[in-house]
Amino acid sequence: EDQVTQSPEALRLQEGESSSLNCSYTVSGLRGLFWYRQDPGKGPEFLFTLYSAGEEKEKERLKATLTKKESFLHITAPKPEDSATYLCAVDPYGQNFVFGPGTRLSVLP
Amino acid sequence: ETGVTQTPRHLVMGMTNKKSLKCEQHLGHNAMYWYKQSAKKPLELMFVYSLEERVENNSVPSRFSPECPNSSHLFLHLHTLQPEDSALYLCASSQGTATGELFFGEGSRLTVL
Protein backbone atom coordinates (compact mmCIF):
# COMPACT_ATOMS: atom_id res chain seq x y z
CA GLU A 1 0.00 0.00 0.00
CA ASP A 2 1.26 3.46 -0.92
CA GLN A 3 2.11 5.47 2.16
CA VAL A 4 3.49 8.89 3.08
CA THR A 5 4.75 9.92 6.50
CA GLN A 6 6.07 13.30 7.59
CA SER A 7 8.25 14.32 10.48
CA PRO A 8 8.27 16.06 12.77
CA GLU A 9 4.55 16.53 13.39
CA ALA A 10 5.23 20.04 14.63
CA LEU A 11 8.33 22.24 14.63
CA ARG A 12 8.96 25.49 16.41
CA LEU A 13 11.87 27.62 15.22
CA GLN A 14 13.28 30.99 16.11
CA GLU A 15 13.45 33.47 13.26
CA GLY A 16 16.66 32.80 11.34
CA GLU A 17 17.07 29.26 12.67
CA SER A 18 17.38 26.93 9.67
CA SER A 19 15.96 23.41 9.71
CA SER A 20 14.55 20.62 7.55
CA LEU A 21 11.24 18.81 7.24
CA ASN A 22 11.13 15.18 6.21
CA CYS A 23 8.73 13.28 3.94
CA SER A 24 9.20 9.52 3.69
CA TYR A 25 7.25 7.52 1.16
CA THR A 26 6.56 3.96 0.11
CA VAL A 27 5.11 3.58 -3.36
CA SER A 28 5.24 0.93 -6.04
CA GLY A 29 6.25 3.51 -8.61
CA LEU A 30 6.70 7.27 -8.25
CA ARG A 31 5.55 9.64 -10.94
CA GLY A 32 6.20 12.73 -8.85
CA LEU A 33 6.44 14.15 -5.35
CA PHE A 34 4.81 17.44 -4.43
CA TRP A 35 5.19 19.93 -1.62
CA TYR A 36 2.36 22.22 -0.57
CA ARG A 37 2.02 24.97 1.99
CA GLN A 38 -1.28 25.37 3.84
CA ASP A 39 -2.26 28.33 5.99
CA PRO A 40 -4.98 27.85 8.64
CA GLY A 41 -8.47 27.68 7.14
CA LYS A 42 -7.18 27.85 3.56
CA GLY A 43 -6.48 25.43 0.76
CA PRO A 44 -3.01 24.01 0.09
CA GLU A 45 -0.77 26.18 -2.08
CA PHE A 46 1.51 24.40 -4.53
CA LEU A 47 5.24 24.84 -3.92
CA PHE A 48 7.34 22.24 -5.77
CA THR A 49 7.26 19.14 -7.92
CA LEU A 50 10.17 16.67 -7.89
CA TYR A 51 10.35 13.82 -10.35
CA SER A 52 13.61 11.93 -9.87
CA ALA A 53 16.17 11.15 -7.18
CA GLY A 54 18.81 13.86 -6.94
CA GLU A 55 16.52 16.60 -8.15
CA GLU A 56 16.39 19.89 -6.23
CA LYS A 57 14.07 22.88 -6.47
CA GLU A 58 14.38 26.25 -4.74
CA LYS A 59 12.03 29.09 -4.00
CA GLU A 60 13.06 31.96 -1.76
CA ARG A 61 14.01 30.42 1.60
CA LEU A 62 12.80 26.94 0.67
CA LYS A 63 14.68 24.13 -1.04
CA ALA A 64 13.21 20.71 -1.75
CA THR A 65 15.31 17.62 -2.42
CA LEU A 66 14.42 14.06 -3.39
CA THR A 67 15.97 10.64 -2.83
CA LYS A 68 14.54 7.23 -3.66
CA LYS A 69 12.78 6.96 -0.31
CA GLU A 70 12.36 10.46 1.04
CA SER A 71 12.21 14.16 0.38
CA PHE A 72 13.40 17.04 2.48
CA LEU A 73 12.14 20.58 2.61
CA HIS A 74 14.99 22.76 3.84
CA ILE A 75 14.09 26.14 5.29
CA THR A 76 16.96 28.62 5.45
CA ALA A 77 16.77 31.60 7.81
CA PRO A 78 12.99 31.34 8.20
CA LYS A 79 10.74 34.30 8.91
CA PRO A 80 7.47 34.38 10.87
CA GLU A 81 5.54 34.48 7.58
CA ASP A 82 6.87 31.01 6.80
CA SER A 83 4.68 29.65 9.60
CA ALA A 84 2.22 27.19 8.05
CA THR A 85 1.55 23.49 7.65
CA TYR A 86 3.69 21.90 4.96
CA LEU A 87 2.17 18.94 3.14
CA CYS A 88 3.94 16.33 1.09
CA ALA A 89 2.13 14.24 -1.52
CA VAL A 90 3.16 11.50 -3.90
CA ASP A 91 1.71 10.71 -7.30
CA PRO A 92 2.06 6.95 -7.76
CA TYR A 93 1.70 5.42 -11.20
CA GLY A 94 -1.88 4.38 -11.82
CA GLN A 95 -3.14 5.75 -8.52
CA ASN A 96 -4.41 9.00 -7.12
CA PHE A 97 -2.30 11.34 -5.01
CA VAL A 98 -1.42 10.17 -1.50
CA PHE A 99 -0.95 12.95 1.02
CA GLY A 100 1.06 12.92 4.22
CA PRO A 101 -0.33 14.28 7.48
CA GLY A 102 1.77 17.45 7.30
CA THR A 103 4.30 19.26 9.48
CA ARG A 104 3.06 22.29 11.37
CA LEU A 105 5.81 24.92 11.38
CA SER A 106 5.87 27.89 13.72
CA VAL A 107 8.55 30.55 13.33
CA LEU A 108 8.82 32.87 16.30
CA PRO A 109 10.11 36.45 15.96
CA GLU B 1 -5.77 33.59 -6.25
CA THR B 2 -5.26 30.01 -7.42
CA GLY B 3 -7.79 29.96 -10.23
CA VAL B 4 -10.07 27.65 -8.25
CA THR B 5 -12.98 29.32 -6.47
CA GLN B 6 -15.14 27.66 -3.84
CA THR B 7 -18.41 28.87 -2.34
CA PRO B 8 -19.55 29.18 0.32
CA ARG B 9 -16.42 29.55 2.44
CA HIS B 10 -18.36 28.64 5.58
CA LEU B 11 -21.52 26.61 6.00
CA VAL B 12 -23.46 25.56 9.09
CA MET B 13 -26.23 23.05 8.62
CA GLY B 14 -28.47 20.81 10.62
CA MET B 15 -28.55 17.08 10.13
CA THR B 16 -31.79 17.26 8.15
CA ASN B 17 -30.80 20.09 5.81
CA LYS B 18 -29.86 19.88 2.16
CA LYS B 19 -27.11 22.17 0.92
CA SER B 20 -24.55 22.30 -1.88
CA LEU B 21 -20.92 23.29 -2.21
CA LYS B 22 -19.78 24.86 -5.46
CA CYS B 23 -16.41 24.90 -7.16
CA GLU B 24 -15.33 26.70 -10.31
CA GLN B 25 -11.94 26.54 -11.98
CA HIS B 26 -10.58 29.09 -14.45
CA LEU B 27 -7.44 27.17 -15.44
CA GLY B 28 -8.70 25.21 -18.41
CA HIS B 29 -8.07 21.94 -16.60
CA ASN B 30 -9.78 18.67 -17.47
CA ALA B 31 -9.89 17.01 -14.05
CA MET B 32 -11.58 18.12 -10.85
CA TYR B 33 -11.54 16.65 -7.36
CA TRP B 34 -13.26 16.81 -4.01
CA TYR B 35 -11.12 16.23 -0.91
CA LYS B 36 -12.09 16.14 2.76
CA GLN B 37 -9.72 17.48 5.38
CA SER B 38 -10.40 16.66 9.01
CA ALA B 39 -8.32 17.76 11.96
CA LYS B 40 -5.00 15.89 12.27
CA LYS B 41 -5.78 13.58 9.33
CA PRO B 42 -4.30 13.53 5.82
CA LEU B 43 -6.38 14.80 2.96
CA GLU B 44 -8.94 12.20 1.94
CA LEU B 45 -9.89 11.91 -1.71
CA MET B 46 -13.65 11.73 -2.19
CA PHE B 47 -14.39 12.05 -5.89
CA VAL B 48 -12.53 12.54 -9.16
CA TYR B 49 -14.01 13.79 -12.41
CA SER B 50 -12.21 13.71 -15.73
CA LEU B 51 -13.82 15.50 -18.66
CA GLU B 52 -17.10 15.56 -16.70
CA GLU B 53 -17.12 11.81 -16.08
CA ARG B 54 -16.73 10.44 -12.58
CA VAL B 55 -13.66 8.23 -12.53
CA GLU B 56 -13.29 7.72 -8.79
CA ASN B 57 -15.70 7.34 -5.92
CA ASN B 58 -13.60 6.60 -2.89
CA SER B 59 -16.17 4.69 -0.79
CA VAL B 60 -17.92 7.91 0.12
CA PRO B 61 -21.35 7.66 1.85
CA SER B 62 -24.32 8.36 -0.38
CA ARG B 63 -25.23 11.43 1.68
CA PHE B 64 -22.52 13.13 -0.41
CA SER B 65 -23.53 13.46 -4.05
CA PRO B 66 -21.19 15.05 -6.61
CA GLU B 67 -22.19 16.71 -9.85
CA CYS B 68 -19.99 17.93 -12.69
CA PRO B 69 -22.08 19.71 -15.34
CA ASN B 70 -19.02 20.81 -17.34
CA SER B 71 -15.24 20.79 -17.04
CA SER B 72 -15.18 24.11 -15.17
CA HIS B 73 -17.78 23.45 -12.50
CA LEU B 74 -18.11 20.91 -9.73
CA PHE B 75 -20.74 20.61 -7.03
CA LEU B 76 -21.02 18.57 -3.87
CA HIS B 77 -24.62 18.09 -2.76
CA LEU B 78 -25.07 17.39 0.93
CA HIS B 79 -28.08 15.83 2.65
CA THR B 80 -28.77 14.25 6.03
CA LEU B 81 -25.19 14.71 7.16
CA GLN B 82 -23.75 13.61 10.48
CA PRO B 83 -21.73 15.73 12.94
CA GLU B 84 -18.61 13.72 12.03
CA ASP B 85 -18.92 15.12 8.49
CA SER B 86 -17.84 18.51 9.82
CA ALA B 87 -14.58 19.29 8.04
CA LEU B 88 -12.88 21.48 5.45
CA TYR B 89 -13.97 20.41 1.97
CA LEU B 90 -11.43 21.21 -0.71
CA CYS B 91 -11.91 21.34 -4.43
CA ALA B 92 -8.91 20.89 -6.71
CA SER B 93 -8.20 20.74 -10.42
CA SER B 94 -5.40 19.44 -12.60
CA GLN B 95 -4.51 19.28 -16.26
CA GLY B 96 -5.45 15.61 -16.33
CA THR B 97 -5.82 12.75 -13.90
CA ALA B 98 -2.50 11.23 -14.90
CA THR B 99 -0.25 14.26 -14.90
CA GLY B 100 0.53 17.44 -13.13
CA GLU B 101 0.03 19.29 -9.96
CA LEU B 102 -3.22 19.77 -8.11
CA PHE B 103 -4.41 23.34 -7.66
CA PHE B 104 -6.71 23.82 -4.69
CA GLY B 105 -9.44 26.25 -3.84
CA GLU B 106 -9.66 27.97 -0.46
CA GLY B 107 -12.05 25.35 0.86
CA SER B 108 -15.54 25.30 2.35
CA ARG B 109 -15.62 24.90 6.14
CA LEU B 110 -18.65 22.78 6.96
CA THR B 111 -20.15 22.45 10.43
CA VAL B 112 -22.95 19.96 10.98
CA LEU B 113 -24.98 20.53 14.13
mmCIF file of C-alpha atoms in Angstrom:
data_model
loop_
_atom_site.group_PDB
_atom_site.id
_atom_site.type_symbol
_atom_site.label_atom_id
_atom_site.label_comp_id
_atom_site.label_asym_id
_atom_site.label_seq_id
_atom_site.Cartn_x
_atom_site.Cartn_y
_atom_site.Cartn_z
ATOM 1 C CA GLU A 1 0.000 0.000 0.000
ATOM 2 C CA ASP A 2 1.262 3.458 -0.918
ATOM 3 C CA GLN A 3 2.114 5.470 2.161
ATOM 4 C CA VAL A 4 3.494 8.893 3.079
ATOM 5 C CA THR A 5 4.754 9.921 6.503
ATOM 6 C CA GLN A 6 6.067 13.301 7.585
ATOM 7 C CA SER A 7 8.245 14.319 10.484
ATOM 8 C CA PRO A 8 8.267 16.063 12.766
ATOM 9 C CA GLU A 9 4.548 16.526 13.390
ATOM 10 C CA ALA A 10 5.230 20.037 14.635
ATOM 11 C CA LEU A 11 8.330 22.236 14.630
ATOM 12 C CA ARG A 12 8.958 25.486 16.405
ATOM 13 C CA LEU A 13 11.873 27.621 15.225
ATOM 14 C CA GLN A 14 13.276 30.990 16.115
ATOM 15 C CA GLU A 15 13.451 33.471 13.257
ATOM 16 C CA GLY A 16 16.665 32.798 11.335
ATOM 17 C CA GLU A 17 17.065 29.259 12.675
ATOM 18 C CA SER A 18 17.383 26.930 9.666
ATOM 19 C CA SER A 19 15.960 23.411 9.707
ATOM 20 C CA SER A 20 14.545 20.616 7.549
ATOM 21 C CA LEU A 21 11.238 18.808 7.245
ATOM 22 C CA ASN A 22 11.128 15.177 6.208
ATOM 23 C CA CYS A 23 8.732 13.281 3.941
ATOM 24 C CA SER A 24 9.196 9.522 3.692
ATOM 25 C CA TYR A 25 7.246 7.518 1.160
ATOM 26 C CA THR A 26 6.558 3.960 0.113
ATOM 27 C CA VAL A 27 5.106 3.583 -3.363
ATOM 28 C CA SER A 28 5.241 0.933 -6.036
ATOM 29 C CA GLY A 29 6.249 3.514 -8.609
ATOM 30 C CA LEU A 30 6.696 7.269 -8.248
ATOM 31 C CA ARG A 31 5.547 9.638 -10.944
ATOM 32 C CA GLY A 32 6.196 12.731 -8.854
ATOM 33 C CA LEU A 33 6.443 14.150 -5.346
ATOM 34 C CA PHE A 34 4.808 17.435 -4.425
ATOM 35 C CA TRP A 35 5.192 19.931 -1.615
ATOM 36 C CA TYR A 36 2.356 22.222 -0.574
ATOM 37 C CA ARG A 37 2.019 24.972 1.988
ATOM 38 C CA GLN A 38 -1.276 25.365 3.837
ATOM 39 C CA ASP A 39 -2.256 28.330 5.992
ATOM 40 C CA PRO A 40 -4.977 27.855 8.639
ATOM 41 C CA GLY A 41 -8.467 27.682 7.137
ATOM 42 C CA LYS A 42 -7.180 27.850 3.558
ATOM 43 C CA GLY A 43 -6.480 25.427 0.755
ATOM 44 C CA PRO A 44 -3.010 24.015 0.086
ATOM 45 C CA GLU A 45 -0.775 26.180 -2.076
ATOM 46 C CA PHE A 46 1.508 24.403 -4.529
ATOM 47 C CA LEU A 47 5.240 24.840 -3.917
ATOM 48 C CA PHE A 48 7.341 22.241 -5.769
ATOM 49 C CA THR A 49 7.255 19.136 -7.921
ATOM 50 C CA LEU A 50 10.167 16.674 -7.891
ATOM 51 C CA TYR A 51 10.350 13.818 -10.354
ATOM 52 C CA SER A 52 13.613 11.931 -9.867
ATOM 53 C CA ALA A 53 16.174 11.153 -7.180
ATOM 54 C CA GLY A 54 18.807 13.864 -6.941
ATOM 55 C CA GLU A 55 16.521 16.602 -8.152
ATOM 56 C CA GLU A 56 16.394 19.888 -6.229
ATOM 57 C CA LYS A 57 14.066 22.876 -6.467
ATOM 58 C CA GLU A 58 14.376 26.248 -4.738
ATOM 59 C CA LYS A 59 12.027 29.094 -3.999
ATOM 60 C CA GLU A 60 13.061 31.963 -1.758
ATOM 61 C CA ARG A 61 14.012 30.423 1.602
ATOM 62 C CA LEU A 62 12.803 26.937 0.666
ATOM 63 C CA LYS A 63 14.678 24.135 -1.038
ATOM 64 C CA ALA A 64 13.209 20.711 -1.753
ATOM 65 C CA THR A 65 15.308 17.620 -2.424
ATOM 66 C CA LEU A 66 14.421 14.064 -3.386
ATOM 67 C CA THR A 67 15.968 10.642 -2.835
ATOM 68 C CA LYS A 68 14.544 7.229 -3.661
ATOM 69 C CA LYS A 69 12.780 6.960 -0.308
ATOM 70 C CA GLU A 70 12.358 10.463 1.038
ATOM 71 C CA SER A 71 12.210 14.156 0.384
ATOM 72 C CA PHE A 72 13.403 17.042 2.477
ATOM 73 C CA LEU A 73 12.145 20.583 2.612
ATOM 74 C CA HIS A 74 14.989 22.763 3.840
ATOM 75 C CA ILE A 75 14.092 26.142 5.290
ATOM 76 C CA THR A 76 16.961 28.624 5.452
ATOM 77 C CA ALA A 77 16.772 31.596 7.809
ATOM 78 C CA PRO A 78 12.985 31.336 8.205
ATOM 79 C CA LYS A 79 10.743 34.302 8.915
ATOM 80 C CA PRO A 80 7.468 34.376 10.866
ATOM 81 C CA GLU A 81 5.536 34.483 7.581
ATOM 82 C CA ASP A 82 6.869 31.008 6.795
ATOM 83 C CA SER A 83 4.678 29.654 9.599
ATOM 84 C CA ALA A 84 2.220 27.188 8.049
ATOM 85 C CA THR A 85 1.547 23.490 7.654
ATOM 86 C CA TYR A 86 3.695 21.899 4.963
ATOM 87 C CA LEU A 87 2.165 18.936 3.145
ATOM 88 C CA CYS A 88 3.941 16.327 1.089
ATOM 89 C CA ALA A 89 2.125 14.240 -1.521
ATOM 90 C CA VAL A 90 3.164 11.495 -3.899
ATOM 91 C CA ASP A 91 1.710 10.712 -7.295
ATOM 92 C CA PRO A 92 2.055 6.948 -7.763
ATOM 93 C CA TYR A 93 1.703 5.420 -11.203
ATOM 94 C CA GLY A 94 -1.881 4.384 -11.820
ATOM 95 C CA GLN A 95 -3.145 5.749 -8.522
ATOM 96 C CA ASN A 96 -4.413 9.002 -7.117
ATOM 97 C CA PHE A 97 -2.304 11.335 -5.014
ATOM 98 C CA VAL A 98 -1.421 10.175 -1.504
ATOM 99 C CA PHE A 99 -0.950 12.950 1.021
ATOM 100 C CA GLY A 100 1.063 12.917 4.222
ATOM 101 C CA PRO A 101 -0.330 14.281 7.484
ATOM 102 C CA GLY A 102 1.774 17.449 7.302
ATOM 103 C CA THR A 103 4.301 19.257 9.483
ATOM 104 C CA ARG A 104 3.061 22.289 11.372
ATOM 105 C CA LEU A 105 5.815 24.917 11.376
ATOM 106 C CA SER A 106 5.871 27.886 13.722
ATOM 107 C CA VAL A 107 8.555 30.549 13.327
ATOM 108 C CA LEU A 108 8.824 32.870 16.300
ATOM 109 C CA PRO A 109 10.110 36.454 15.956
ATOM 110 C CA GLU B 1 -5.766 33.588 -6.246
ATOM 111 C CA THR B 2 -5.259 30.015 -7.416
ATOM 112 C CA GLY B 3 -7.794 29.957 -10.235
ATOM 113 C CA VAL B 4 -10.072 27.647 -8.250
ATOM 114 C CA THR B 5 -12.983 29.324 -6.468
ATOM 115 C CA GLN B 6 -15.142 27.660 -3.836
ATOM 116 C CA THR B 7 -18.410 28.870 -2.340
ATOM 117 C CA PRO B 8 -19.549 29.185 0.317
ATOM 118 C CA ARG B 9 -16.416 29.548 2.442
ATOM 119 C CA HIS B 10 -18.356 28.643 5.584
ATOM 120 C CA LEU B 11 -21.522 26.606 6.000
ATOM 121 C CA VAL B 12 -23.457 25.556 9.087
ATOM 122 C CA MET B 13 -26.233 23.055 8.618
ATOM 123 C CA GLY B 14 -28.475 20.812 10.619
ATOM 124 C CA MET B 15 -28.550 17.079 10.130
ATOM 125 C CA THR B 16 -31.794 17.262 8.147
ATOM 126 C CA ASN B 17 -30.802 20.092 5.813
ATOM 127 C CA LYS B 18 -29.863 19.883 2.157
ATOM 128 C CA LYS B 19 -27.110 22.168 0.916
ATOM 129 C CA SER B 20 -24.549 22.303 -1.880
ATOM 130 C CA LEU B 21 -20.917 23.288 -2.206
ATOM 131 C CA LYS B 22 -19.776 24.859 -5.457
ATOM 132 C CA CYS B 23 -16.409 24.897 -7.161
ATOM 133 C CA GLU B 24 -15.332 26.700 -10.307
ATOM 134 C CA GLN B 25 -11.937 26.538 -11.984
ATOM 135 C CA HIS B 26 -10.579 29.088 -14.447
ATOM 136 C CA LEU B 27 -7.441 27.173 -15.436
ATOM 137 C CA GLY B 28 -8.704 25.213 -18.415
ATOM 138 C CA HIS B 29 -8.073 21.940 -16.601
ATOM 139 C CA ASN B 30 -9.780 18.672 -17.470
ATOM 140 C CA ALA B 31 -9.890 17.014 -14.051
ATOM 141 C CA MET B 32 -11.577 18.122 -10.854
ATOM 142 C CA TYR B 33 -11.542 16.646 -7.355
ATOM 143 C CA TRP B 34 -13.264 16.809 -4.005
ATOM 144 C CA TYR B 35 -11.121 16.230 -0.908
ATOM 145 C CA LYS B 36 -12.092 16.141 2.756
ATOM 146 C CA GLN B 37 -9.716 17.480 5.380
ATOM 147 C CA SER B 38 -10.403 16.662 9.013
ATOM 148 C CA ALA B 39 -8.317 17.758 11.963
ATOM 149 C CA LYS B 40 -5.005 15.895 12.265
ATOM 150 C CA LYS B 41 -5.777 13.580 9.330
ATOM 151 C CA PRO B 42 -4.298 13.525 5.824
ATOM 152 C CA LEU B 43 -6.385 14.803 2.964
ATOM 153 C CA GLU B 44 -8.936 12.197 1.940
ATOM 154 C CA LEU B 45 -9.886 11.906 -1.714
ATOM 155 C CA MET B 46 -13.648 11.732 -2.188
ATOM 156 C CA PHE B 47 -14.387 12.053 -5.892
ATOM 157 C CA VAL B 48 -12.532 12.537 -9.160
ATOM 158 C CA TYR B 49 -14.006 13.789 -12.412
ATOM 159 C CA SER B 50 -12.207 13.710 -15.733
ATOM 160 C CA LEU B 51 -13.820 15.497 -18.664
ATOM 161 C CA GLU B 52 -17.096 15.564 -16.705
ATOM 162 C CA GLU B 53 -17.117 11.814 -16.083
ATOM 163 C CA ARG B 54 -16.734 10.445 -12.582
ATOM 164 C CA VAL B 55 -13.664 8.226 -12.527
ATOM 165 C CA GLU B 56 -13.292 7.716 -8.790
ATOM 166 C CA ASN B 57 -15.698 7.341 -5.918
ATOM 167 C CA ASN B 58 -13.602 6.602 -2.887
ATOM 168 C CA SER B 59 -16.169 4.692 -0.791
ATOM 169 C CA VAL B 60 -17.924 7.906 0.117
ATOM 170 C CA PRO B 61 -21.345 7.663 1.848
ATOM 171 C CA SER B 62 -24.323 8.361 -0.380
ATOM 172 C CA ARG B 63 -25.229 11.431 1.681
ATOM 173 C CA PHE B 64 -22.521 13.130 -0.407
ATOM 174 C CA SER B 65 -23.532 13.460 -4.047
ATOM 175 C CA PRO B 66 -21.195 15.053 -6.611
ATOM 176 C CA GLU B 67 -22.192 16.709 -9.848
ATOM 177 C CA CYS B 68 -19.987 17.929 -12.687
ATOM 178 C CA PRO B 69 -22.082 19.708 -15.340
ATOM 179 C CA ASN B 70 -19.022 20.812 -17.344
ATOM 180 C CA SER B 71 -15.244 20.785 -17.039
ATOM 181 C CA SER B 72 -15.184 24.112 -15.168
ATOM 182 C CA HIS B 73 -17.783 23.455 -12.499
ATOM 183 C CA LEU B 74 -18.106 20.911 -9.725
ATOM 184 C CA PHE B 75 -20.737 20.611 -7.026
ATOM 185 C CA LEU B 76 -21.023 18.567 -3.869
ATOM 186 C CA HIS B 77 -24.625 18.086 -2.763
ATOM 187 C CA LEU B 78 -25.073 17.385 0.927
ATOM 188 C CA HIS B 79 -28.084 15.830 2.655
ATOM 189 C CA THR B 80 -28.775 14.252 6.035
ATOM 190 C CA LEU B 81 -25.193 14.710 7.163
ATOM 191 C CA GLN B 82 -23.751 13.610 10.485
ATOM 192 C CA PRO B 83 -21.732 15.729 12.936
ATOM 193 C CA GLU B 84 -18.609 13.720 12.026
ATOM 194 C CA ASP B 85 -18.915 15.119 8.493
ATOM 195 C CA SER B 86 -17.844 18.506 9.821
ATOM 196 C CA ALA B 87 -14.575 19.294 8.039
ATOM 197 C CA LEU B 88 -12.882 21.475 5.449
ATOM 198 C CA TYR B 89 -13.970 20.406 1.968
ATOM 199 C CA LEU B 90 -11.431 21.207 -0.710
ATOM 200 C CA CYS B 91 -11.907 21.337 -4.435
ATOM 201 C CA ALA B 92 -8.910 20.894 -6.710
ATOM 202 C CA SER B 93 -8.201 20.737 -10.415
ATOM 203 C CA SER B 94 -5.401 19.436 -12.595
ATOM 204 C CA GLN B 95 -4.514 19.278 -16.258
ATOM 205 C CA GLY B 96 -5.447 15.606 -16.327
ATOM 206 C CA THR B 97 -5.817 12.754 -13.895
ATOM 207 C CA ALA B 98 -2.497 11.227 -14.904
ATOM 208 C CA THR B 99 -0.253 14.258 -14.905
ATOM 209 C CA GLY B 100 0.526 17.445 -13.131
ATOM 210 C CA GLU B 101 0.035 19.291 -9.956
ATOM 211 C CA LEU B 102 -3.219 19.772 -8.109
ATOM 212 C CA PHE B 103 -4.413 23.340 -7.663
ATOM 213 C CA PHE B 104 -6.705 23.818 -4.695
ATOM 214 C CA GLY B 105 -9.442 26.246 -3.836
ATOM 215 C CA GLU B 106 -9.659 27.970 -0.463
ATOM 216 C CA GLY B 107 -12.054 25.348 0.858
ATOM 217 C CA SER B 108 -15.536 25.296 2.352
ATOM 218 C CA ARG B 109 -15.619 24.903 6.141
ATOM 219 C CA LEU B 110 -18.653 22.776 6.961
ATOM 220 C CA THR B 111 -20.145 22.454 10.425
ATOM 221 C CA VAL B 112 -22.952 19.955 10.980
ATOM 222 C CA LEU B 113 -24.977 20.531 14.131
#
